[in-house]
Amino acid sequence: MAQNKGAENGGFRFTRTGSMGRQGLPKIQTHHEATSEVCHDDSGTPVKAKTIDELHSLQKKKSSQPTTPINGTQGAFAAISEEDRQKQQLQSISASLASLTRETGPKVVKGDPASKSEGQKATHVEHHLYDASLFGVSDSALKFTHILYNLSPAELYEQAIKYEKGSFITATGALATLSGAKTGRSPRDKRVVKDEETENELWWGKGSPNIEMDEHTFLVNRERAVDYLNSLDKVYVNDQFLNWDPEHRIKVRIVSARAYHSLFMHNMCIRPTPEELLEFGTPDFTIYNAGQFPCNRYTHYMTSSTSVDLNLSRREMVILGTQYAGEMKKGLFSVMHYLMPKLQILSLHSGCNMGKDGDVALFFGLSGTGKTTLSTDHNRYLIGDDEHCWSNNGVSNIEGGCYAKCIDLSKDKEPDIWNAIKFGTVVENIVFDEHTREVDYSEKSVTENTRAAYPIEYIPNAKIPCVGPHPKNVILLACDAFGVLPPVSKLSLAQTMYHFISGYTALVAGTEDGIKEPQATFSACFGAAFIMMHPTRYAAMLSEKMQKHGATGWLVNTGWSAGRYGTGNRIKLAYTRKIIDAIHSGTLLNASYTKTEVFGLEIPTEIEGVPSEILDPTNTWSDKKAYKDTLLQLGGLFKKNFEVFLNHKIGKDNKLTEEILAAGPNF
C-alpha cells in the first residue's frame, strides 16, 4: 500500500486502495491521527435542543441593550437585584398607560405574546393569584399588556411583516407600509388644550393653526386612546430624545399599536445609547398613538372621527382616527415650538448645512422652493433637513432622521435620498412590482404624498452629532411665479423679520386643481401649521440672534424671471446654485447694490457665473407696464396677508412692530 507522503504532517493520512470507486476513480480512505490540526474537525458537539423552538432560543444572544427603562437607579452598577430592576423598569411604562378611571396602570409584561418561550419567562410588575384567562379582556385591569420596548429595526421588520397587512420588504431592503385611509396630516382635526397656562401664551384666533379644546374633552380622548392600547395583546414603546444639543434635549415616549409607527419614530427621533436608556427615567412628553381607533365624532369640539390633540400642561399628545405617521413627527415639532422659546431657544422649520470652515447656513422655504435641493450640497455637511433649534450654544437638529418626499424620486436628481432607501428605512404608501419588489416612484395610485423615513446617518455627508456654530447666513427661499422678485436680495434685519413672518411662495397652474394663474401662498415663519406662539415672537427672536451673532438675511427667488408663469422663464438651477455659493463664500457681501421700487430690496449688480441682466427684474420684462402692474399686485397681496399680524405689538414701545411694517411693500 503506497502512502501519500505529502500528508504526513497533517491530521489525516490519505491512502490509495486497489479497489475502484464509481466512474473508475480510486477510493480514498481517511485515518484520523491526533496530530496538529491542519485540517479542522468542525463537526462540533451536537446541540441539546429537542425542538425547533429550543433551537431558536439558542440563536439569541443576550443583548446588552436594556429592554425597559430604569427609574430611581444610579446607572448600570446600582445595588439592586435583577428582579427589582425589572419591576422598576416596567413601572414607568405602566404609569404612562394608566387610565384615569383606575388608580394604577395595566399589569405590564415584557416580550411578544406570540412567543411562548418569552411569555413563560415574562417579568410582571406584580404577580397575580388568579388566572387572567378566566376574565374578559374588555377589562384591561384584568389582563397583561405586553410591551415591546425599543425594538431594533430587524425586530420591527419581523413584527410588521407578520402582523400588519400591507407590509413588505422592497428590492433595496426598505420596509414598505400603508398608512390607511389618511395619507397626509389632518390639520383641521388638530386640537390644542386652552387652559390657564396656554390661554395667554399661544396664538389663537384668525390665522392661527391652534384650534382650541378644553381639558375635559382631551381627557375623554386620552381615556379612549389608553383603553384601546390597553385592550391590545401588545403595544410598542419607544423612549428617545429630541434635540442633538445635550444641554437642551427632551425625553419623549411614544406608545403605539403598530410596528410601522415604532420604526418610523426610531428613525425620526434621536436614538439613545444603551447607557442613556438605563438613565432615561420619566419622559418629558408622551404620545399615545391609537390611530387605528376613531374618536367619537359626537364628542364636543370633534368634527370627524380623526383627532390629534395636544395638552401642553400635561405634556401629552393623543392620536385617534389616523395612522399617518407624520402626525407624530409634526406633533413633536409643535411641542418644541412651545417649549424651546420658553427657554429663549428659537425653534425653526428649516434646512441647515455647514461648510468645511464652520460657516452655517439656514434655509427656509415652502414646498417647491428648492429647500431640500439647495441645502443638500456635497461640498458642505448636512446638519439637518427640516427642524432645528438656535440656542446660545449654536444650532442643533431636533431630529435623528429625515422624512423625504418620494414622488418622482430618481437616482440622478436625488442620489442621497435614493441611496438612503435601504434596510431600516420606512417607505409609506409607495407602489412596487409584486415580483421584483422594485419601487415605482412615479406611481401615485395610493397617494402623491409618498414618503421615506430614514436615520440621518444614511446621508453620507451628514454631520454627526448634528450640531454646529451660530449661523452666518439666513436664506429665505420663494418660488415667485409672478416673476417680479429678483433672483437674490440682501435683507436688513427688519426686512428679514417681515419676509420671515410672511413666508411667501406661489402656486402655479397644474400644482392644484382650479389654479389658472399664479396664486400667492403665505405660511407664517415658513411653517404656520406647526408654530404655537404668535409669529412675531419667533421673528423677534430670529432678529435678536442674527444681530447678536452677525448673521445676514437673504431672499432668494427660485421661481420665474422675464414674466410671470406662462410667459417668463424659470430661473435656472445652475444660476441659483451660483448665488448660494456666493452667499456661502461671503463674496456677495462685498458686491455693489441697487434698490428696487415697491419692496425696497437691495440687489447685487454682479455675481460670478450669473448673467447680470437677470439680477434686476426690470431688465428682463419687455412689457414694463405689465411688470409694474404685477409688482403692485404682489405687493398688495403681501399687505393683505400681513393685516392679521397688525394687532400684535412687539416690545413695550411698539417700535419693533413699526420697523417690521416699514420693511414691507411701500406704495
XYZ file of C-alpha atoms in Angstrom:
667
model
C 0.000 0.000 0.000
C 1.612 3.228 -1.100
C 1.450 6.185 1.279
C 0.870 9.761 0.200
C 3.932 11.369 1.808
C 2.587 14.856 1.249
C 0.068 14.237 4.037
C 2.500 13.122 6.698
C 2.367 16.419 8.602
C -1.405 16.645 8.523
C -4.140 15.417 10.776
C -5.268 12.858 8.221
C -3.364 10.333 6.110
C -4.719 9.601 2.666
C -4.077 6.174 1.108
C -4.940 4.714 -2.232
C -6.549 1.286 -2.299
C -6.612 -1.227 -5.038
C -10.406 -1.064 -5.321
C -12.045 1.400 -7.667
C -14.988 3.699 -6.924
C -17.750 4.868 -9.214
C -16.748 6.090 -12.662
C -13.430 4.254 -12.315
C -11.889 6.637 -9.732
C -9.751 5.171 -6.940
C -11.348 5.163 -3.492
C -9.838 7.399 -0.778
C -9.783 6.243 2.820
C -9.126 8.585 5.780
C -7.382 7.713 9.023
C -7.644 10.250 11.857
C -4.464 10.954 13.805
C -4.217 13.158 16.867
C -1.569 15.376 15.372
C -1.602 19.149 14.790
C -4.935 20.291 13.341
C -4.092 21.343 9.831
C -7.468 20.008 8.737
C -10.045 21.112 11.325
C -12.823 18.918 12.592
C -15.779 21.343 12.515
C -18.493 18.861 13.336
C -18.792 20.250 16.875
C -20.804 18.933 19.803
C -24.397 18.061 18.850
C -26.915 20.631 20.097
C -29.013 19.669 23.076
C -32.176 21.250 21.696
C -35.003 18.775 21.121
C -37.468 21.131 19.389
C -37.183 23.901 16.806
C -38.347 26.419 19.471
C -35.475 25.361 21.717
C -33.068 25.626 18.801
C -34.320 29.144 18.044
C -33.762 30.127 21.655
C -30.103 29.166 21.273
C -29.800 31.579 18.353
C -30.482 34.566 20.549
C -27.537 36.074 22.332
C -28.485 38.091 25.387
C -28.481 41.742 24.333
C -26.610 44.450 26.183
C -29.498 46.769 25.279
C -31.906 47.103 28.224
C -35.441 46.109 27.340
C -37.136 48.657 29.573
C -36.211 51.959 31.284
C -34.991 52.198 34.836
C -36.334 54.659 37.370
C -34.553 55.679 40.528
C -31.278 53.803 39.955
C -27.765 55.141 39.720
C -26.764 53.531 36.446
C -25.859 50.009 35.456
C -23.948 49.250 38.685
C -26.654 50.213 41.160
C -27.033 47.872 44.126
C -30.345 46.359 43.139
C -31.428 42.816 42.382
C -32.283 41.831 38.830
C -35.883 41.094 39.848
C -36.318 44.519 41.461
C -34.636 46.133 38.489
C -37.141 44.523 36.144
C -40.045 45.711 38.274
C -38.766 49.287 38.343
C -38.120 49.174 34.644
C -41.709 48.334 33.823
C -43.460 50.535 36.376
C -42.556 53.683 34.422
C -44.358 52.395 31.316
C -47.244 51.089 33.411
C -47.683 54.600 34.839
C -47.698 56.076 31.326
C -50.531 53.750 30.354
C -52.576 54.428 33.470
C -56.248 55.063 32.837
C -57.843 58.000 34.604
C -60.590 55.732 35.968
C -58.113 53.380 37.688
C -55.539 54.174 40.317
C -52.742 52.241 38.634
C -51.644 51.344 35.159
C -52.086 47.959 33.494
C -50.156 44.856 34.506
C -47.211 45.252 32.174
C -45.323 42.283 30.752
C -42.287 42.489 28.501
C -41.962 40.428 25.352
C -44.075 39.363 22.413
C -47.173 37.381 23.459
C -46.771 35.277 20.307
C -43.505 33.859 21.643
C -44.306 31.064 24.117
C -40.760 30.771 25.385
C -40.614 34.501 26.130
C -44.105 34.539 27.575
C -43.246 31.826 30.082
C -40.288 33.865 31.313
C -42.021 37.220 31.195
C -41.425 39.566 34.086
C -44.532 41.114 35.607
C -44.861 44.276 37.609
C -46.995 42.307 40.038
C -47.660 38.573 40.368
C -51.316 37.508 40.430
C -53.040 34.600 42.128
C -55.902 34.383 39.607
C -55.938 33.005 36.097
C -56.282 36.034 33.803
C -57.782 33.852 31.063
C -60.933 33.428 33.152
C -61.835 37.081 32.751
C -62.999 39.049 29.715
C -60.262 41.042 28.060
C -62.511 44.107 27.907
C -61.415 44.966 31.448
C -57.805 45.883 30.857
C -57.074 45.807 34.602
C -57.526 42.016 34.497
C -55.088 41.249 31.695
C -51.439 41.699 30.965
C -50.342 44.340 28.464
C -47.284 43.101 26.576
C -44.697 45.800 25.989
C -42.329 45.629 23.018
C -39.787 48.198 24.136
C -37.275 49.996 21.905
C -37.102 47.132 19.440
C -34.380 47.138 16.818
C -35.234 47.714 13.137
C -34.785 43.989 12.427
C -37.258 43.074 15.184
C -39.735 45.678 13.966
C -39.466 44.352 10.411
C -40.474 40.924 11.712
C -43.393 42.340 13.661
C -44.671 44.409 10.733
C -44.415 41.621 8.162
C -46.030 39.052 10.477
C -48.886 41.134 11.802
C -49.517 44.248 9.688
C -51.260 43.918 6.346
C -49.552 45.828 3.548
C -46.030 45.473 4.980
C -43.373 44.193 2.565
C -39.609 44.342 2.020
C -38.688 46.232 -1.142
C -35.868 45.270 -3.504
C -33.453 47.635 -1.725
C -34.340 46.340 1.751
C -36.671 49.138 2.904
C -39.921 48.360 4.716
C -42.942 49.306 2.603
C -46.024 50.175 4.681
C -49.526 51.571 4.312
C -50.870 54.374 6.492
C -54.515 53.529 5.881
C -57.205 55.958 4.743
C -55.201 59.042 5.767
C -52.085 59.579 3.629
C -51.255 63.054 4.948
C -51.724 65.254 8.001
C -55.187 66.347 9.130
C -54.614 69.980 10.236
C -58.328 70.708 10.634
C -58.544 67.897 13.182
C -55.635 69.150 15.287
C -56.675 70.485 18.712
C -54.760 72.220 21.499
C -55.996 72.425 25.086
C -56.713 76.015 26.075
C -56.143 76.391 29.806
C -54.646 78.864 32.272
C -51.127 78.068 31.087
C -51.740 78.344 27.354
C -54.522 80.938 27.095
C -52.156 83.905 27.100
C -49.058 82.190 25.684
C -50.316 80.628 22.464
C -51.524 82.204 19.244
C -55.297 81.842 18.997
C -57.884 83.141 16.553
C -57.729 84.181 12.905
C -54.721 82.878 11.020
C -53.625 80.609 13.861
C -53.221 76.841 13.397
C -54.234 76.297 17.021
C -57.869 75.198 17.318
C -58.875 75.109 20.959
C -60.384 72.330 23.029
C -60.987 72.101 26.776
C -59.151 69.746 29.097
C -62.228 67.634 29.789
C -62.563 66.763 26.091
C -58.860 65.984 25.914
C -59.184 63.593 28.852
C -62.143 61.891 27.163
C -59.986 61.278 24.091
C -56.993 60.275 26.193
C -59.100 57.711 28.035
C -60.368 56.346 24.728
C -56.824 56.036 23.380
C -55.331 54.480 26.530
C -58.175 51.988 26.926
C -57.753 50.960 23.288
C -53.990 50.477 23.716
C -54.509 48.511 26.940
C -57.016 46.230 25.216
C -54.400 45.052 22.710
C -52.237 41.971 23.174
C -49.153 44.129 22.773
C -48.068 47.733 22.316
C -44.803 49.239 21.112
C -42.963 51.733 23.315
C -40.109 53.978 22.134
C -38.092 56.052 24.581
C -35.998 58.556 22.613
C -34.687 62.125 22.521
C -35.355 65.360 20.651
C -32.582 67.943 20.026
C -28.934 66.988 19.474
C -27.847 69.709 21.909
C -27.338 67.598 25.089
C -27.975 70.607 27.305
C -31.488 71.145 25.939
C -32.646 67.751 24.757
C -36.143 66.487 25.506
C -37.061 62.932 26.548
C -40.064 61.584 24.644
C -42.034 58.355 24.974
C -44.147 57.086 22.081
C -46.739 54.383 22.775
C -48.197 52.931 19.581
C -50.113 49.941 18.249
C -48.121 49.403 15.046
C -44.564 48.243 14.387
C -44.523 50.657 11.432
C -45.080 53.603 13.773
C -42.397 52.374 16.158
C -39.828 52.027 13.346
C -40.803 55.422 11.933
C -40.128 57.128 15.264
C -36.985 55.057 15.809
C -35.704 56.725 12.643
C -37.095 60.228 13.186
C -36.161 60.775 16.842
C -32.656 60.613 18.286
C -31.711 57.069 19.244
C -30.337 56.716 22.806
C -27.313 54.609 23.626
C -27.839 51.639 25.989
C -26.236 53.694 28.766
C -28.561 56.649 28.115
C -31.538 54.311 28.122
C -30.596 52.994 31.556
C -30.818 56.554 32.884
C -33.896 57.544 30.869
C -36.393 57.631 33.745
C -39.630 59.576 33.328
C -40.262 61.148 29.893
C -40.794 64.869 29.394
C -43.514 64.242 26.813
C -45.657 61.239 25.864
C -47.526 60.352 22.658
C -50.454 57.931 22.746
C -50.911 56.788 19.160
C -54.219 54.918 18.938
C -54.655 55.914 15.314
C -56.410 52.685 14.339
C -59.259 53.593 16.709
C -61.557 56.552 15.906
C -62.533 59.334 18.234
C -66.222 59.750 18.993
C -67.219 62.424 16.487
C -70.167 63.404 18.688
C -67.740 64.493 21.420
C -67.573 68.258 21.976
C -65.037 70.012 19.682
C -64.810 66.987 17.347
C -65.692 67.449 13.670
C -64.756 63.997 12.337
C -63.575 60.578 13.501
C -59.988 61.923 13.490
C -58.490 63.945 16.300
C -54.874 64.914 17.011
C -54.801 66.519 20.456
C -52.045 68.361 22.337
C -52.157 69.038 26.052
C -49.093 71.152 26.824
C -49.781 71.314 30.552
C -49.946 67.523 30.865
C -47.135 67.152 28.286
C -49.186 64.630 26.333
C -50.423 64.053 22.790
C -53.283 61.781 21.733
C -53.844 60.490 18.191
C -57.168 58.925 17.176
C -58.558 58.075 13.760
C -55.413 58.475 11.616
C -52.462 56.146 11.070
C -50.386 58.672 9.122
C -47.007 58.609 10.883
C -46.222 62.247 10.067
C -48.703 63.346 12.749
C -46.241 62.179 15.410
C -43.261 63.931 13.827
C -45.036 67.248 13.364
C -46.830 66.971 16.697
C -43.483 66.830 18.470
C -42.262 69.735 16.339
C -45.223 71.774 17.598
C -44.250 70.824 21.153
C -40.704 72.081 20.524
C -42.152 75.325 19.126
C -43.740 75.779 22.558
C -41.067 74.500 24.942
C -37.932 75.947 23.330
C -38.920 79.664 23.146
C -39.724 79.486 26.862
C -36.009 78.696 27.294
C -35.020 81.552 24.932
C -34.193 78.977 22.245
C -35.504 79.621 18.740
C -37.206 76.650 17.045
C -37.048 76.758 13.247
C -38.677 74.953 10.318
C -35.576 74.965 8.150
C -32.805 73.045 6.478
C -29.270 73.581 7.740
C -25.789 72.860 6.428
C -22.220 73.777 7.310
C -19.128 74.476 5.240
C -15.746 72.930 5.882
C -14.662 76.168 7.572
C -17.571 76.003 10.037
C -19.873 78.557 8.364
C -23.516 77.569 8.949
C -26.481 78.476 6.729
C -30.204 78.128 7.453
C -32.620 77.510 4.571
C -36.309 78.406 4.895
C -38.828 77.624 2.190
C -42.240 76.126 1.491
C -42.855 73.157 -0.777
C -41.467 73.622 -4.276
C -38.982 76.367 -3.401
C -35.924 74.091 -3.522
C -35.137 73.973 0.210
C -34.112 70.301 0.173
C -32.214 70.578 -3.113
C -30.248 73.704 -2.143
C -29.473 72.673 1.428
C -28.107 69.345 0.106
C -24.610 70.186 -1.048
C -21.842 67.609 -1.356
C -19.291 70.318 -0.573
C -20.957 71.009 2.769
C -22.028 68.974 5.800
C -25.744 68.366 6.372
C -26.827 69.218 9.913
C -30.498 68.557 9.166
C -33.205 68.856 6.550
C -36.269 70.129 8.420
C -36.272 71.042 12.141
C -33.677 72.957 14.157
C -33.021 74.910 17.338
C -30.837 78.006 17.707
C -29.604 78.418 21.274
C -26.702 80.172 22.945
C -24.666 77.051 22.083
C -25.283 77.394 18.346
C -27.590 75.460 16.038
C -28.770 71.862 16.564
C -31.000 69.434 14.706
C -34.156 68.445 16.594
C -34.488 65.084 14.859
C -32.476 61.928 14.312
C -33.636 61.305 10.768
C -35.076 62.653 7.529
C -38.614 62.429 6.113
C -38.243 62.856 2.372
C -40.834 63.082 -0.377
C -40.556 60.184 -2.816
C -42.815 61.201 -5.686
C -40.839 61.081 -8.948
C -37.663 60.321 -6.995
C -34.721 59.492 -9.258
C -31.153 58.414 -8.627
C -29.783 61.147 -10.883
C -31.620 64.084 -9.273
C -31.553 62.990 -5.610
C -28.792 60.360 -5.223
C -28.501 60.768 -1.445
C -32.201 60.130 -0.823
C -32.229 57.324 -3.394
C -29.318 55.544 -1.703
C -30.786 56.080 1.779
C -33.804 53.913 0.947
C -32.352 50.653 2.199
C -32.706 48.324 5.182
C -34.084 50.258 8.151
C -35.892 52.870 6.043
C -39.696 53.111 6.090
C -41.356 53.916 2.761
C -45.010 54.918 3.040
C -47.777 54.266 0.530
C -45.459 53.544 -2.403
C -46.241 51.158 -5.270
C -43.889 48.310 -6.201
C -43.648 45.365 -8.580
C -45.175 42.370 -6.805
C -42.425 40.026 -8.032
C -39.187 42.025 -8.059
C -40.302 44.480 -5.325
C -38.762 47.313 -7.334
C -40.456 50.597 -6.351
C -42.114 52.775 -8.990
C -41.637 56.253 -7.553
C -43.677 57.872 -10.330
C -46.770 55.877 -9.371
C -49.442 57.850 -7.499
C -52.077 55.100 -7.131
C -52.113 55.298 -3.331
C -51.188 58.961 -2.916
C -48.925 61.657 -4.323
C -47.580 62.152 -0.798
C -45.281 59.110 -0.802
C -42.539 59.383 1.810
C -39.355 57.772 3.111
C -38.163 57.995 6.725
C -34.538 57.078 7.401
C -31.829 57.800 10.007
C -29.726 60.849 9.195
C -26.612 58.640 9.264
C -27.803 57.242 5.926
C -26.784 60.561 4.312
C -23.036 60.336 3.508
C -22.131 63.948 4.365
C -24.294 64.197 7.488
C -22.560 65.844 10.435
C -22.800 63.605 13.489
C -23.567 64.858 16.114
C -25.958 67.175 14.275
C -24.829 70.448 15.823
C -22.949 73.487 14.553
C -21.855 77.010 15.461
C -24.085 80.062 15.125
C -25.461 80.585 11.588
C -23.683 83.049 9.339
C -26.444 83.271 6.699
C -30.237 83.032 6.858
C -31.653 82.238 3.411
C -35.378 82.711 2.733
C -36.490 80.884 -0.416
C -39.507 81.892 -2.526
C -40.703 80.416 -5.797
C -42.182 83.632 -7.206
C -44.469 82.632 -10.078
C -45.365 86.325 -10.588
C -41.791 86.858 -11.840
C -41.187 90.216 -10.125
C -38.884 89.320 -7.215
C -35.147 89.446 -8.018
C -33.113 86.205 -8.009
C -31.369 87.351 -4.826
C -31.739 90.281 -2.392
C -29.765 91.229 0.696
C -32.177 91.940 3.566
C -31.975 94.250 6.544
C -32.957 92.798 9.923
C -36.410 94.369 9.687
C -36.880 93.015 6.150
C -35.763 89.577 7.285
C -38.417 89.666 10.001
C -41.092 90.879 7.569
C -40.422 88.178 4.988
C -39.927 85.524 7.683
C -43.354 86.328 9.131
C -44.890 86.417 5.636
C -43.470 83.051 4.494
C -44.251 83.655 0.818
C -44.239 81.401 -2.218
C -46.640 80.971 -5.166
C -48.583 78.063 -6.590
C -48.730 77.715 -10.346
C -51.228 76.180 -12.732
C -51.090 72.416 -12.590
C -49.957 72.083 -8.968
C -53.535 72.142 -7.702
C -56.900 71.765 -9.390
C -58.564 75.004 -10.411
C -55.441 77.174 -10.479
C -55.285 79.034 -13.795
C -52.717 81.710 -12.899
C -50.127 82.281 -10.145
C -51.595 82.203 -6.660
C -49.708 83.667 -3.709
C -49.349 81.418 -0.681
C -48.235 82.613 2.744
C -47.243 80.457 5.711
C -46.024 82.356 8.766
C -42.430 81.532 9.735
C -42.380 79.157 6.749
C -44.288 76.626 8.873
C -47.559 78.098 10.127
C -49.115 74.664 10.703
C -46.630 73.906 13.489
C -45.959 77.168 15.329
C -47.648 77.636 18.696
C -46.965 81.244 19.650
C -47.555 84.380 17.613
C -45.245 84.576 14.547
C -43.838 87.924 15.659
C -42.361 86.271 18.747
C -40.294 83.876 16.628
C -39.371 86.722 14.273
C -38.165 88.896 17.162
C -36.014 86.017 18.462
C -34.591 85.473 14.963
C -33.705 89.148 14.647
C -32.092 89.193 18.091
C -29.924 86.154 17.361
C -28.952 87.374 13.889
C -27.918 90.727 15.318
C -26.008 89.175 18.224
C -24.066 86.712 16.051
C -23.668 88.802 12.900
C -25.820 86.734 10.524
C -27.038 88.155 7.194
C -30.529 87.661 5.760
C -31.123 86.862 2.077
C -34.240 86.496 -0.062
C -33.670 84.087 -2.971
C -36.254 83.704 -5.734
C -36.148 80.242 -7.320
C -39.212 80.994 -9.473
C -39.749 82.984 -12.646
C -37.971 85.811 -14.449
C -38.791 87.938 -17.550
C -42.504 87.477 -16.952
C -44.947 85.592 -14.797
C -45.565 81.844 -15.062
C -46.698 81.062 -18.587
C -44.804 83.900 -20.259
C -41.490 84.142 -18.419
C -38.794 81.563 -17.751
C -37.907 79.612 -14.628
C -34.611 80.793 -13.175
C -32.032 78.120 -13.952
C -30.990 75.948 -11.019
C -27.347 76.421 -12.061
C -27.709 80.200 -11.552
C -29.379 79.719 -8.165
C -26.552 77.422 -7.059
C -24.003 80.084 -8.083
C -25.933 82.602 -5.990
C -25.967 80.257 -2.970
C -22.217 79.605 -3.427
C -21.573 83.379 -3.431
C -23.569 83.688 -0.198
C -21.605 80.859 1.461
C -18.236 82.224 0.381
C -19.032 85.753 1.581
C -18.252 87.363 -1.783
C -21.839 88.586 -2.143
C -21.465 90.766 0.932
C -18.845 92.832 -0.903
C -20.866 93.326 -4.102
C -22.319 96.642 -5.297
C -26.053 97.018 -4.714
C -29.049 98.925 -6.073
C -32.519 99.180 -4.565
C -35.803 98.067 -6.132
C -39.067 100.004 -6.024
C -42.144 98.914 -4.011
C -40.376 96.202 -1.946
C -37.191 98.247 -1.409
C -34.924 95.223 -1.859
C -31.159 95.571 -2.241
C -29.992 93.627 -5.296
C -26.376 92.992 -6.404
C -25.255 94.323 -9.759
C -22.910 91.418 -10.463
C -22.402 87.771 -9.406
C -19.805 85.472 -10.935
C -21.432 82.870 -13.169
C -24.831 84.618 -13.282
C -25.921 86.873 -16.192
C -26.059 90.410 -14.777
C -29.197 91.317 -16.747
C -31.390 88.847 -14.793
C -30.398 90.250 -11.379
C -32.806 93.194 -11.818
C -36.321 92.071 -12.889
C -36.973 95.392 -14.633
C -34.336 94.462 -17.215
C -35.965 91.170 -18.108
C -39.583 92.244 -18.713
C -40.212 93.570 -22.229
C -43.588 94.969 -21.157
C -42.646 97.493 -18.440
C -46.263 98.389 -17.644
C -47.142 94.725 -17.134
C -44.135 94.418 -14.823
C -45.219 97.410 -12.720
C -48.824 96.203 -12.528
C -47.737 92.719 -11.479
C -45.300 94.132 -8.914
C -48.077 96.239 -7.360
C -50.407 93.234 -7.423
C -47.944 91.096 -5.463
C -47.209 93.960 -3.050
C -50.928 94.248 -2.376
C -51.161 90.525 -1.602
C -48.295 90.871 0.886
C -50.054 93.789 2.589
C -53.367 91.970 2.790
C -51.733 88.876 4.262
C -49.912 90.968 6.884
C -53.116 92.579 8.181
C -53.710 89.629 10.530
C -50.438 90.458 12.355
C -51.026 94.211 12.816
C -52.731 93.975 16.198
C -49.856 92.147 17.837
C -47.382 94.506 19.497
C -43.707 93.676 19.980
C -41.787 95.465 22.692
C -43.048 97.914 25.278
C -42.876 100.922 22.992
C -44.102 99.034 19.898
C -41.069 100.338 17.997
C -40.139 96.924 16.573
C -43.623 96.423 15.143
C -43.352 99.721 13.311
C -39.923 98.786 11.923
C -41.261 95.478 10.570
C -44.227 97.168 8.888
C -41.958 99.779 7.317
C -39.846 96.952 5.837
C -42.761 95.699 3.747
C -44.016 96.931 0.341
C -44.321 100.698 0.136
C -46.622 102.277 -2.471
